Tab-separated table of C-alpha atoms in Angstrom:
chain	number	residue	atom	x	y	z
A	1	MET	CA	-5.223	90.465	-53.554
A	2	ALA	CA	-2.877	92.406	-50.578
A	3	SER	CA	-3.260	91.271	-47.044
A	4	LEU	CA	-2.668	92.552	-43.515
A	5	ASN	CA	0.422	90.207	-43.897
A	6	ASN	CA	1.341	91.421	-47.028
A	7	PRO	CA	1.519	95.181	-47.018
A	8	HIS	CA	3.934	96.477	-49.229
A	9	VAL	CA	1.651	97.000	-51.855
A	10	THR	CA	0.864	100.109	-54.154
A	11	ARG	CA	-2.225	100.615	-56.409
A	12	ARG	CA	-3.261	104.246	-57.657
A	13	ARG	CA	-7.092	104.359	-57.090
A	14	ARG	CA	-8.803	106.352	-59.465
A	15	ILE	CA	-10.881	109.572	-58.698
A	16	GLY	CA	-14.503	108.888	-59.663
A	17	VAL	CA	-15.650	105.548	-57.850
A	18	ALA	CA	-19.082	105.450	-57.524
A	19	ALA	CA	-20.864	107.414	-54.867
A	20	ALA	CA	-7.216	106.926	-8.707
A	21	ALA	CA	-10.092	104.438	-8.795
A	22	ALA	CA	-10.988	101.617	-7.554
A	23	GLY	CA	-11.212	98.931	-10.748
A	24	LEU	CA	-7.739	100.370	-12.388
A	25	LEU	CA	-5.826	98.014	-13.988
A	26	ALA	CA	-2.355	98.512	-14.901
A	27	ALA	CA	-1.666	95.337	-16.545
A	28	LEU	CA	-4.951	94.249	-18.203
A	29	LEU	CA	-5.395	90.651	-19.240
A	30	THR	CA	-9.275	91.145	-20.287
A	31	ALA	CA	-11.384	94.213	-20.834
A	32	GLY	CA	-15.078	94.753	-22.194
A	33	PRO	CA	-16.227	97.672	-24.335
A	34	ALA	CA	-17.425	100.780	-22.624
A	35	ALA	CA	-20.950	101.499	-23.074
A	36	ALA	CA	-20.429	105.085	-24.127
A	37	THR	CA	-22.922	106.844	-26.173
A	38	PRO	CA	-21.256	109.423	-28.285
A	39	GLU	CA	-22.368	112.856	-29.209
A	40	PRO	CA	-22.076	114.569	-32.155
A	41	GLY	CA	-18.837	115.130	-33.358
A	42	ASP	CA	-17.462	111.394	-32.245
A	43	THR	CA	-17.759	108.415	-34.253
A	44	PRO	CA	-20.723	105.748	-33.254
A	45	ALA	CA	-20.630	102.515	-32.706
A	46	LYS	CA	-23.384	101.303	-34.692
A	47	ARG	CA	-22.900	99.827	-37.698
A	48	GLN	CA	-25.235	101.555	-40.539
A	49	GLY	CA	-26.706	99.493	-43.376
A	50	VAL	CA	-26.628	100.576	-47.142
A	51	SER	CA	-29.164	100.104	-49.637
A	52	ALA	CA	-28.990	96.917	-52.047
A	53	SER	CA	-27.884	99.453	-55.184
A	54	GLN	CA	-24.986	100.507	-52.766
A	55	GLN	CA	-23.571	97.674	-51.739
A	56	GLU	CA	-23.754	96.351	-55.336
A	57	GLU	CA	-21.699	99.692	-56.635
A	58	VAL	CA	-19.077	98.754	-53.648
A	59	ARG	CA	-19.035	95.278	-55.225
A	60	GLU	CA	-18.451	96.262	-58.597
A	61	ALA	CA	-16.126	99.202	-57.468
A	62	ILE	CA	-13.971	96.558	-55.951
A	63	ARG	CA	-14.029	94.239	-59.114
A	64	SER	CA	-12.931	96.948	-61.273
A	65	GLY	CA	-10.034	97.411	-59.055
A	66	GLU	CA	-11.523	101.223	-58.687
A	67	THR	CA	-11.764	100.319	-55.064
A	68	PRO	CA	-9.400	98.071	-52.668
A	69	GLY	CA	-11.341	94.735	-51.459
A	70	VAL	CA	-12.347	94.664	-47.936
A	71	ASP	CA	-9.316	94.994	-45.618
A	72	GLU	CA	-6.872	95.290	-48.434
A	73	ILE	CA	-4.057	97.860	-48.234
A	74	VAL	CA	-2.903	99.964	-50.530
A	75	HIS	CA	-0.538	102.989	-50.865
A	76	SER	CA	1.740	105.592	-52.613
A	77	LYS	CA	5.095	104.188	-53.840
A	78	ASN	CA	6.772	106.581	-51.309
A	79	VAL	CA	4.942	105.538	-48.534
A	80	GLU	CA	5.744	102.160	-46.534
A	81	HIS	CA	3.622	100.317	-44.143
A	82	LEU	CA	6.168	99.503	-41.359
A	83	ALA	CA	3.837	97.618	-38.491
A	84	ASN	CA	0.553	96.811	-37.708
A	85	ILE	CA	-0.545	95.971	-33.647
A	86	PRO	CA	-4.149	94.890	-33.732
A	87	LYS	CA	-6.271	95.891	-30.508
A	88	ASP	CA	-5.591	93.627	-27.147
A	89	ALA	CA	-7.361	93.789	-24.241
A	90	LEU	CA	-8.985	97.495	-25.041
A	91	LYS	CA	-11.898	96.175	-27.188
A	92	GLY	CA	-13.636	99.782	-27.588
A	93	LEU	CA	-12.504	102.302	-30.284
A	94	ASN	CA	-8.955	103.574	-30.528
A	95	THR	CA	-8.940	106.993	-30.422
A	96	ASP	CA	-6.072	110.171	-30.040
A	97	LEU	CA	-2.306	109.528	-29.829
A	98	ALA	CA	0.765	111.037	-27.622
A	99	PHE	CA	4.654	110.791	-27.502
A	100	GLN	CA	7.219	111.037	-25.199
A	101	GLY	CA	10.651	109.550	-25.722
A	102	LYS	CA	10.236	106.279	-26.812
A	103	TYR	CA	6.568	105.959	-25.675
A	104	ALA	CA	3.755	106.099	-27.558
A	105	PHE	CA	0.578	106.678	-25.712
A	106	ALA	CA	-2.542	105.381	-27.617
A	107	GLY	CA	-6.686	106.550	-26.492
A	108	ASN	CA	-9.247	103.814	-26.246
A	109	TYR	CA	-12.911	104.793	-25.623
A	110	ASP	CA	-12.209	101.825	-22.676
A	111	GLY	CA	-8.496	103.597	-21.314
A	112	PHE	CA	-5.443	103.562	-22.882
A	113	ARG	CA	-2.368	101.533	-24.013
A	114	ILE	CA	1.233	102.450	-24.174
A	115	PHE	CA	3.983	101.365	-26.787
A	116	ASP	CA	7.296	101.241	-26.975
A	117	ILE	CA	8.577	102.532	-30.133
A	118	SER	CA	11.850	102.216	-29.963
A	119	ASN	CA	12.190	100.425	-32.637
A	120	PRO	CA	9.122	101.467	-35.136
A	121	LYS	CA	9.013	98.086	-37.141
A	122	LYS	CA	8.426	96.271	-34.002
A	123	PRO	CA	6.393	98.081	-31.285
A	124	LYS	CA	5.754	95.964	-27.898
A	125	THR	CA	3.259	96.858	-25.516
A	126	VAL	CA	4.098	98.368	-22.171
A	127	THR	CA	1.056	97.944	-20.551
A	128	GLN	CA	-2.665	98.758	-20.750
A	129	VAL	CA	-5.083	100.322	-18.538
A	130	LEU	CA	-8.998	99.887	-18.138
A	131	CYS	CA	-11.015	102.938	-18.032
A	132	PRO	CA	-13.861	103.518	-19.781
A	133	GLY	CA	-15.398	106.637	-20.854
A	134	SER	CA	-16.313	108.152	-24.352
A	135	GLN	CA	-13.585	109.800	-26.360
A	136	ASN	CA	-10.354	109.044	-23.627
A	137	ASP	CA	-8.353	111.646	-25.993
A	138	ILE	CA	-4.837	111.514	-24.132
A	139	SER	CA	-1.940	114.062	-23.600
A	140	VAL	CA	1.677	113.378	-21.922
A	141	SER	CA	3.187	115.786	-20.189
A	142	GLY	CA	6.491	114.849	-17.728
A	143	ASN	CA	5.045	112.356	-15.218
A	144	LEU	CA	1.101	113.309	-15.887
A	145	VAL	CA	-1.099	111.642	-18.321
A	146	PHE	CA	-4.167	113.503	-19.229
A	147	LEU	CA	-7.396	111.694	-20.345
A	148	SER	CA	-10.602	113.334	-21.586
A	149	THR	CA	-14.211	111.825	-20.480
A	150	ASP	CA	-16.851	113.041	-22.508
A	151	SER	CA	-19.781	110.371	-21.173
A	152	SER	CA	-21.456	110.556	-18.140
A	153	ARG	CA	-20.512	108.357	-15.574
A	154	SER	CA	-21.563	106.859	-12.527
A	155	ASP	CA	-18.289	108.208	-10.538
A	156	ASN	CA	-14.923	109.116	-11.349
A	157	SER	CA	-13.628	105.804	-10.749
A	158	CYS	CA	-12.168	103.417	-13.751
A	159	SER	CA	-14.896	100.820	-12.552
A	160	SER	CA	-17.337	103.592	-13.485
A	161	THR	CA	-20.663	102.545	-15.396
A	162	THR	CA	-22.960	104.500	-17.729
A	163	GLN	CA	-25.329	106.672	-15.887
A	164	PRO	CA	-27.874	109.562	-17.356
A	165	ALA	CA	-26.602	113.196	-17.572
A	166	THR	CA	-29.842	114.095	-16.015
A	167	GLU	CA	-28.929	112.797	-12.831
A	168	LYS	CA	-26.525	115.394	-10.740
A	169	SER	CA	-24.385	112.776	-9.163
A	170	SER	CA	-23.216	111.477	-12.664
A	171	TRP	CA	-19.807	112.592	-13.232
A	172	GLU	CA	-17.579	113.310	-16.617
A	173	GLY	CA	-14.515	115.409	-16.820
A	174	MET	CA	-10.637	114.809	-16.787
A	175	LYS	CA	-8.558	112.191	-15.316
A	176	ILE	CA	-4.976	112.278	-14.331
A	177	PHE	CA	-2.216	109.646	-14.147
A	178	ASP	CA	0.954	109.809	-12.721
A	179	ILE	CA	3.677	107.617	-15.171
A	180	SER	CA	6.810	107.859	-13.311
A	181	ASP	CA	6.587	104.001	-13.090
A	182	ILE	CA	5.598	103.624	-16.973
A	183	ARG	CA	4.473	100.002	-16.286
A	184	ASN	CA	2.182	101.085	-13.612
A	185	PRO	CA	0.452	104.484	-13.990
A	186	LYS	CA	-1.469	105.614	-10.936
A	187	TYR	CA	-4.448	107.324	-11.028
A	188	VAL	CA	-4.059	110.707	-8.716
A	189	ALA	CA	-6.614	112.983	-9.668
A	190	ALA	CA	-9.995	113.622	-11.308
A	191	VAL	CA	-11.631	117.197	-11.915
A	192	GLU	CA	-15.419	117.444	-13.248
A	193	THR	CA	-15.837	119.966	-16.095
A	194	ALA	CA	-18.868	121.359	-17.821
A	195	CYS	CA	-20.677	119.271	-20.018
A	196	GLY	CA	-17.300	116.907	-19.776
A	197	SER	CA	-13.898	116.682	-21.914
A	198	HIS	CA	-14.625	115.921	-25.485
A	199	THR	CA	-11.147	117.200	-26.139
A	200	HIS	CA	-8.347	118.803	-24.512
A	201	THR	CA	-5.474	121.038	-25.081
A	202	LEU	CA	-2.082	121.402	-22.395
A	203	VAL	CA	-0.323	124.526	-21.909
A	204	PRO	CA	2.577	123.137	-20.117
A	205	GLU	CA	4.499	125.934	-17.798
A	206	ARG	CA	7.679	125.009	-15.355
A	207	LYS	CA	5.604	124.323	-12.516
A	208	ASN	CA	2.000	124.020	-13.640
A	209	VAL	CA	0.081	122.267	-16.507
A	210	TYR	CA	-2.993	123.917	-17.650
A	211	VAL	CA	-5.554	122.270	-19.545
A	212	TYR	CA	-7.804	123.442	-21.556
A	213	VAL	CA	-11.062	121.785	-22.320
A	214	SER	CA	-13.067	121.292	-24.612
A	215	SER	CA	-16.937	120.372	-24.582
A	216	TYR	CA	-19.872	121.082	-25.981
A	217	ALA	CA	-23.594	120.256	-26.386
A	218	PRO	CA	-25.443	121.723	-23.009
A	219	LEU	CA	-29.103	121.433	-22.306
A	220	ALA	CA	-31.130	121.805	-19.788
A	221	ALA	CA	-32.121	118.842	-18.298
A	222	TYR	CA	-28.436	118.336	-17.817
A	223	PRO	CA	-27.505	119.489	-14.276
A	224	ASP	CA	-23.863	119.790	-14.776
A	225	CYS	CA	-24.698	121.001	-18.627
A	226	GLN	CA	-26.253	123.917	-18.936
A	227	PRO	CA	-26.924	126.322	-21.357
A	228	PRO	CA	-25.250	128.727	-22.383
A	229	HIS	CA	-21.986	126.579	-22.684
A	230	ASP	CA	-20.049	129.520	-24.476
A	231	GLY	CA	-16.636	129.069	-23.583
A	232	ILE	CA	-13.891	126.310	-22.310
A	233	SER	CA	-13.105	124.760	-19.115
A	234	ILE	CA	-9.701	125.794	-17.542
A	235	ILE	CA	-8.004	123.468	-15.173
A	236	LYS	CA	-4.532	124.253	-13.399
A	237	VAL	CA	-2.691	120.980	-12.586
A	238	PRO	CA	0.652	121.524	-9.776
A	239	ARG	CA	3.055	119.222	-11.252
A	240	LYS	CA	4.581	118.185	-7.835
A	241	ALA	CA	1.014	117.783	-6.771
A	242	PRO	CA	-1.277	117.283	-9.366
A	243	GLN	CA	-3.829	115.769	-6.496
A	244	LYS	CA	-4.295	119.281	-6.134
A	245	ALA	CA	-5.392	120.261	-9.709
A	246	ALA	CA	-8.840	122.130	-9.979
A	247	VAL	CA	-10.891	124.287	-12.454
A	248	VAL	CA	-9.546	127.969	-12.109
A	249	ASP	CA	-11.827	129.830	-14.938
A	250	PHE	CA	-14.618	129.499	-17.692
A	251	PRO	CA	-13.816	132.103	-19.960
A	252	VAL	CA	-16.512	133.255	-22.271
A	253	LEU	CA	-14.823	132.852	-25.751
A	254	PHE	CA	-18.645	134.141	-27.578
A	255	PRO	CA	-20.034	136.788	-25.210
A	256	GLY	CA	-23.067	137.459	-28.135
A	257	GLY	CA	-23.755	134.070	-28.452
A	258	GLY	CA	-22.138	131.345	-31.203
A	259	ASN	CA	-23.089	130.489	-34.870
A	260	PRO	CA	-26.655	129.744	-34.579
A	261	GLY	CA	-26.244	127.125	-37.302
A	262	GLY	CA	-28.689	125.492	-39.888
A	263	GLY	CA	-30.333	127.505	-42.717
A	264	PRO	CA	-31.437	126.752	-46.024
A	265	ALA	CA	-27.251	127.285	-47.702
A	266	ASN	CA	-26.275	124.396	-45.393
A	267	PRO	CA	-28.557	122.823	-43.377
A	268	ASP	CA	-25.717	120.538	-41.621
A	269	LEU	CA	-23.979	123.351	-40.149
A	270	SER	CA	-24.015	123.413	-36.305
A	271	GLU	CA	-24.668	125.674	-34.033
A	272	THR	CA	-21.699	126.733	-31.355
A	273	THR	CA	-22.422	125.680	-27.944
A	274	GLY	CA	-18.714	125.335	-27.113
A	275	CYS	CA	-15.652	124.088	-29.128
A	276	HIS	CA	-14.246	120.981	-29.986
A	277	ASP	CA	-10.732	121.495	-30.210
A	278	ILE	CA	-8.013	123.908	-29.415
A	279	THR	CA	-4.227	123.970	-30.732
A	280	VAL	CA	-1.777	126.078	-28.873
A	281	LEU	CA	1.311	127.558	-29.962
A	282	PRO	CA	3.073	128.621	-27.323
A	283	SER	CA	6.040	130.086	-28.423
A	284	LYS	CA	3.798	132.414	-30.231
A	285	ASP	CA	1.206	132.660	-27.644
A	286	LEU	CA	-1.237	132.168	-29.622
A	287	ALA	CA	-3.882	129.347	-30.017
A	288	ALA	CA	-6.615	128.354	-32.636
A	289	GLY	CA	-9.865	126.973	-31.668
A	290	ALA	CA	-12.642	124.703	-33.988
A	291	CYS	CA	-15.486	125.778	-32.431
A	292	MET	CA	-18.378	123.878	-34.023
A	293	GLY	CA	-19.842	126.915	-36.080
A	294	ASP	CA	-17.095	128.894	-35.699
A	295	GLY	CA	-13.337	129.298	-36.068
A	296	ILE	CA	-11.379	131.273	-33.778
A	297	LEU	CA	-7.862	132.907	-32.959
A	298	PHE	CA	-6.965	133.811	-29.732
A	299	SER	CA	-4.560	135.203	-27.488
A	300	ILE	CA	-2.754	133.217	-24.535
A	301	LYS	CA	-0.229	135.384	-23.207
A	302	ASP	CA	-2.448	134.858	-19.869
A	303	PRO	CA	-2.824	131.143	-20.019
A	304	GLU	CA	-5.794	131.849	-17.580
A	305	LYS	CA	-7.360	134.721	-19.600
A	306	PRO	CA	-7.348	133.646	-23.155
A	307	LYS	CA	-8.436	136.157	-25.486
A	308	VAL	CA	-10.109	136.146	-28.732
A	309	ILE	CA	-8.184	138.225	-31.564
A	310	ASP	CA	-10.490	137.106	-35.160
A	311	ARG	CA	-13.572	134.548	-35.719
A	312	VAL	CA	-14.532	133.252	-38.875
A	313	GLN	CA	-17.324	131.184	-40.157
A	314	ASP	CA	-17.817	129.578	-43.657
A	315	ASN	CA	-22.212	128.843	-43.525
A	316	VAL	CA	-21.719	127.359	-47.084
A	317	ASN	CA	-19.211	124.463	-46.925
A	318	PHE	CA	-18.268	123.676	-43.465
A	319	ALA	CA	-20.366	121.739	-41.335
A	320	PHE	CA	-18.470	121.118	-37.697
A	321	TRP	CA	-15.276	122.919	-36.976
A	322	HIS	CA	-13.389	119.746	-35.792
A	323	SER	CA	-9.631	120.469	-35.457
A	324	ALA	CA	-6.936	123.412	-36.141
A	325	THR	CA	-3.493	123.064	-36.972
A	326	PHE	CA	-0.753	126.152	-37.642
A	327	ASN	CA	2.132	126.028	-40.200
A	328	GLU	CA	5.335	126.497	-39.228
A	329	ARG	CA	6.027	130.127	-39.690
A	330	ALA	CA	2.565	130.302	-37.732
A	331	ASP	CA	0.907	132.699	-40.628
A	332	LYS	CA	-1.491	129.883	-41.817
A	333	VAL	CA	-4.262	127.911	-39.878
A	334	VAL	CA	-5.569	124.601	-41.353
A	335	PHE	CA	-9.213	123.984	-40.150
A	336	THR	CA	-11.035	120.522	-40.614
A	337	ASP	CA	-14.693	120.243	-41.130
A	338	GLU	CA	-16.193	117.076	-39.524
A	339	LEU	CA	-19.307	116.533	-41.837
A	340	GLY	CA	-21.664	114.122	-40.446
A	341	GLY	CA	-19.776	113.644	-36.975
A	342	GLY	CA	-17.121	111.357	-38.622
A	343	SER	CA	-19.996	108.525	-39.230
A	344	GLY	CA	-20.838	109.059	-43.169
A	345	ALA	CA	-19.638	108.068	-46.290
A	346	THR	CA	-18.633	111.651	-47.255
A	347	CYS	CA	-15.319	111.303	-49.587
A	348	ASN	CA	-17.437	110.764	-52.804
A	349	ALA	CA	-18.857	112.722	-55.890
A	350	GLU	CA	-22.035	113.364	-54.437
A	351	VAL	CA	-20.690	115.704	-51.480
A	352	GLY	CA	-17.914	116.727	-53.557
A	353	PRO	CA	-14.481	118.356	-52.563
A	354	LYS	CA	-15.279	121.069	-50.216
A	355	ARG	CA	-17.247	119.646	-47.729
A	356	GLY	CA	-16.018	117.344	-44.889
A	357	ALA	CA	-12.858	118.833	-46.197
A	358	ASN	CA	-9.666	121.178	-44.957
A	359	GLY	CA	-10.287	125.023	-44.929
A	360	ILE	CA	-6.758	126.793	-45.769
A	361	TYR	CA	-6.818	130.055	-43.860
A	362	GLU	CA	-3.884	133.088	-43.993
A	363	ILE	CA	-3.387	134.844	-41.011
A	364	LYS	CA	-2.661	138.621	-41.930
A	365	GLY	CA	-1.444	141.506	-40.051
A	366	HIS	CA	0.217	141.498	-36.244
A	367	GLY	CA	-0.469	141.040	-32.493
A	368	ASP	CA	-4.059	141.457	-31.497
A	369	LYS	CA	-4.696	142.737	-35.192
A	370	ARG	CA	-3.999	139.173	-36.636
A	371	ARG	CA	-7.020	138.391	-39.002
A	372	LEU	CA	-7.475	135.261	-40.351
A	373	ALA	CA	-8.761	135.460	-44.342
A	374	PHE	CA	-9.682	132.029	-46.095
A	375	LYS	CA	-7.754	130.501	-49.374
A	376	SER	CA	-8.757	127.487	-50.119
A	377	TYR	CA	-9.734	124.013	-49.387
A	378	PHE	CA	-8.169	120.470	-49.859
A	379	LYS	CA	-9.735	116.982	-49.663
A	380	ILE	CA	-8.174	113.839	-50.442
A	381	PRO	CA	-8.632	113.229	-54.340
A	382	ARG	CA	-9.634	109.846	-53.927
A	383	HIS	CA	-13.347	108.905	-54.040
A	384	GLN	CA	-14.139	106.457	-51.032
A	385	ALA	CA	-17.063	103.559	-51.059
A	386	ASP	CA	-20.718	104.277	-49.904
A	387	THR	CA	-19.601	101.636	-46.642
A	388	GLU	CA	-16.596	103.948	-45.635
A	389	ASN	CA	-17.065	106.473	-43.005
A	390	CYS	CA	-14.681	109.230	-44.532
A	391	VAL	CA	-14.112	112.970	-43.734
A	392	ALA	CA	-11.178	115.212	-42.709
A	393	HIS	CA	-9.863	114.372	-38.875
A	394	ASN	CA	-6.783	114.589	-36.899
A	395	SER	CA	-3.561	115.810	-38.520
A	396	SER	CA	-0.143	117.202	-37.519
A	397	LEU	CA	2.338	119.211	-39.540
A	398	ILE	CA	5.378	117.791	-40.637
A	399	PRO	CA	8.272	119.734	-39.955
A	400	VAL	CA	10.115	120.285	-43.146
A	401	PRO	CA	12.045	123.884	-43.078
A	402	GLY	CA	10.350	126.196	-45.770
A	403	ARG	CA	7.418	124.239	-46.482
A	404	ASP	CA	4.209	123.579	-44.990
A	405	ILE	CA	3.389	119.502	-45.346
A	406	MET	CA	0.955	118.009	-43.499
A	407	VAL	CA	-0.044	114.023	-42.493
A	408	GLN	CA	-3.901	113.488	-41.861
A	409	ALA	CA	-6.169	111.117	-40.607
A	410	TRP	CA	-9.609	110.478	-42.802
A	411	TYR	CA	-11.242	107.417	-41.110
A	412	GLN	CA	-11.688	104.702	-43.701
A	413	GLY	CA	-10.259	107.314	-46.307
A	414	GLY	CA	-6.592	106.392	-44.757
A	415	VAL	CA	-4.278	108.494	-43.882
A	416	SER	CA	-2.920	111.738	-46.296
A	417	PHE	CA	0.179	113.235	-46.947
A	418	TRP	CA	-0.212	116.656	-48.979
A	419	ASP	CA	1.408	120.184	-49.128
A	420	PHE	CA	-0.300	123.200	-48.851
A	421	THR	CA	2.934	125.429	-49.054
A	422	ASP	CA	0.830	127.059	-51.809
A	423	SER	CA	-2.309	128.385	-49.645
A	424	SER	CA	-4.311	128.559	-52.873
A	425	ASN	CA	-3.460	125.185	-54.393
A	426	PRO	CA	-2.999	122.521	-51.777
A	427	LYS	CA	-1.998	118.472	-53.697
A	428	GLU	CA	-1.779	115.345	-52.165
A	429	ILE	CA	2.081	114.150	-52.145
A	430	GLY	CA	1.302	110.668	-50.937
A	431	TYR	CA	-1.447	107.964	-49.213
A	432	PHE	CA	-2.071	104.855	-47.137
A	433	GLU	CA	-5.165	103.107	-46.754
A	434	ARG	CA	-7.246	100.318	-46.482
A	435	GLY	CA	-10.301	98.727	-48.153
A	436	PRO	CA	-13.850	99.006	-47.240
A	437	LEU	CA	-14.449	97.283	-43.537
A	438	SER	CA	-17.719	95.771	-45.088
A	439	THR	CA	-19.634	95.580	-48.633
A	440	THR	CA	-23.238	95.900	-46.852
A	441	THR	CA	-23.007	98.148	-43.882
A	442	LEU	CA	-21.496	101.686	-43.030
A	443	SER	CA	-18.947	100.430	-40.570
A	444	THR	CA	-17.031	102.473	-38.210
A	445	ALA	CA	-13.429	102.098	-38.590
A	446	GLY	CA	-10.469	104.080	-39.792
A	447	SER	CA	-7.740	106.243	-38.866
A	448	TRP	CA	-8.566	108.316	-35.977
A	449	SER	CA	-5.246	110.222	-35.487
A	450	ALA	CA	-2.328	110.356	-38.003
A	451	TYR	CA	0.814	112.018	-36.643
A	452	TYR	CA	4.548	112.566	-37.634
A	453	TYR	CA	6.910	111.948	-34.487
A	454	ASN	CA	10.678	111.778	-35.000
A	455	GLY	CA	11.096	110.074	-38.557
A	456	HIS	CA	7.696	108.461	-38.528
A	457	VAL	CA	4.023	108.572	-38.958
A	458	TYR	CA	2.190	106.655	-36.313
A	459	SER	CA	-1.662	105.702	-37.074
A	460	ASN	CA	-4.387	104.839	-34.536
A	461	ASP	CA	-6.961	103.188	-36.468
A	462	ILE	CA	-10.606	102.933	-34.608
A	463	ALA	CA	-10.934	99.107	-35.567
A	464	LYS	CA	-7.385	97.651	-36.911
A	465	GLY	CA	-5.249	98.678	-34.240
A	466	PHE	CA	-1.860	100.852	-34.323
A	467	ASP	CA	-0.178	101.399	-37.775
A	468	VAL	CA	3.169	102.664	-38.409
A	469	LEU	CA	4.083	104.324	-41.535
A	470	ARG	CA	7.255	105.754	-43.284
A	471	ILE	CA	7.206	108.316	-45.892
A	472	ASN	CA	10.221	107.949	-48.167
A	473	ASP	CA	9.969	111.424	-50.279
A	474	ARG	CA	12.595	114.374	-51.155
A	475	ARG	CA	9.760	116.890	-50.141
A	476	THR	CA	9.565	115.530	-46.455
A	477	ASP	CA	12.983	114.120	-45.681
A	478	PRO	CA	14.190	117.157	-44.267
A	479	ALA	CA	11.964	116.498	-41.403
A	480	LYS	CA	14.192	113.532	-40.120
A	481	TRP	CA	16.516	115.833	-38.762
A	482	PHE	CA	14.013	117.250	-36.329
A	483	HIS	CA	13.375	115.128	-33.305
A	484	GLN	CA	11.781	116.142	-29.795
A	485	ARG	CA	11.285	114.628	-26.574
A	486	GLU	CA	7.563	114.997	-26.545
A	487	LEU	CA	4.961	115.808	-28.586
A	488	ASN	CA	1.186	116.458	-28.061
A	489	VAL	CA	-0.164	117.639	-31.295
A	490	GLN	CA	-2.523	120.142	-30.112
A	491	THR	CA	0.394	121.989	-28.201
A	492	GLN	CA	2.094	122.292	-31.119
A	493	PRO	CA	6.275	122.850	-30.928
A	494	ASP	CA	7.839	125.345	-32.496
A	495	TYR	CA	9.837	123.850	-35.646
A	496	LEU	CA	11.626	126.906	-36.409
């Protein structure tokens, strides 16, 4: 059996396994987990029991070799596991990633951690910042780091505590840090946004950074999150005066209402009450939004006035439109479906290959007449145990000229490399994963984000920490020639 200390083990898994605030600590020594309550689309912190028969199925799958052992690392022959840095002071759930120069910025429900990745085989912690808040989705632009807070807090400080959203004084939204001194980030601004900030997307300009804030799940009892919540908050941040950051608009994306959700054909389908995530392609003035029950394509020629140009639904197979990725030529969009909010064991024969998967759409037409046309689904071809949360999650394009290849996180389904150059016949070309965290409970774990950055893949595992991978494959080798100074995956660069 392989261990974390012996990661270079390859074993194929067979298809068909049974179903600016007080309290900011820039150099952190100890921290307790944030008492954040995940909302739909989050991964819950609780462990869920599974039946005795399911437990036995998991154990039998491990004995037979169909499933890796607990915490055992397996990967395809073309993938190397170079490093793992376990959690340290920040004990919450690891979340998203961003990159700048030789640094990786890793979100965590308790704050964020900065790594020096100049030697990808030996990442080093630069600093850890304690600033609890659900999600802590993270981005970086110039000297500024942006952090999403999507849990109701007592105030906007980094020493805040949880407080009911029914109280008007509660706060959630965007936090902004200055990283001019990379070892000592300085909290410089906070902007409250309606329904908080589940995720955010940067639209950077020379003088300003626009922040598209995605949030959802309004309730009449919440003073700062009132229905209908059918749009996004737009924050304008002056680079030279980030303390002046403010909401400049709340454009309505669904003036006639979004998908009502539910229905006999798909009771898991989410009602659209906002967006979960947005990816922008600034070079093309284009954006794609994953908005719970809807997928949208919109123009961002005027970053303060985004304009929806097409909208699609999948009321049979998609449950929760989670995120979006453009291909290199911007004539395709891959939308992900986070069936079960990331908490379910949905990578099995019972759920099947079309639910909790990716939907590949081609973009037809030009300008404001562009339309999204569905082509196919993609889901990892390796069934997971009933104690493994697994579903499509965060991904990035691998910049290979003339081909459409992505790397993607699947929670405990691991990291998948897959090719969708042929939109109708996508296929996996490599993978990395760990065995289940437990054989008795469905536990929150696995890769939250897996992104390609300057020759390597970096994964933020919810439970196990920061992983570094490398793929050695003729199909992806050309990407090694493409280097960038900064990467926020939801602000997609022009690879051409």
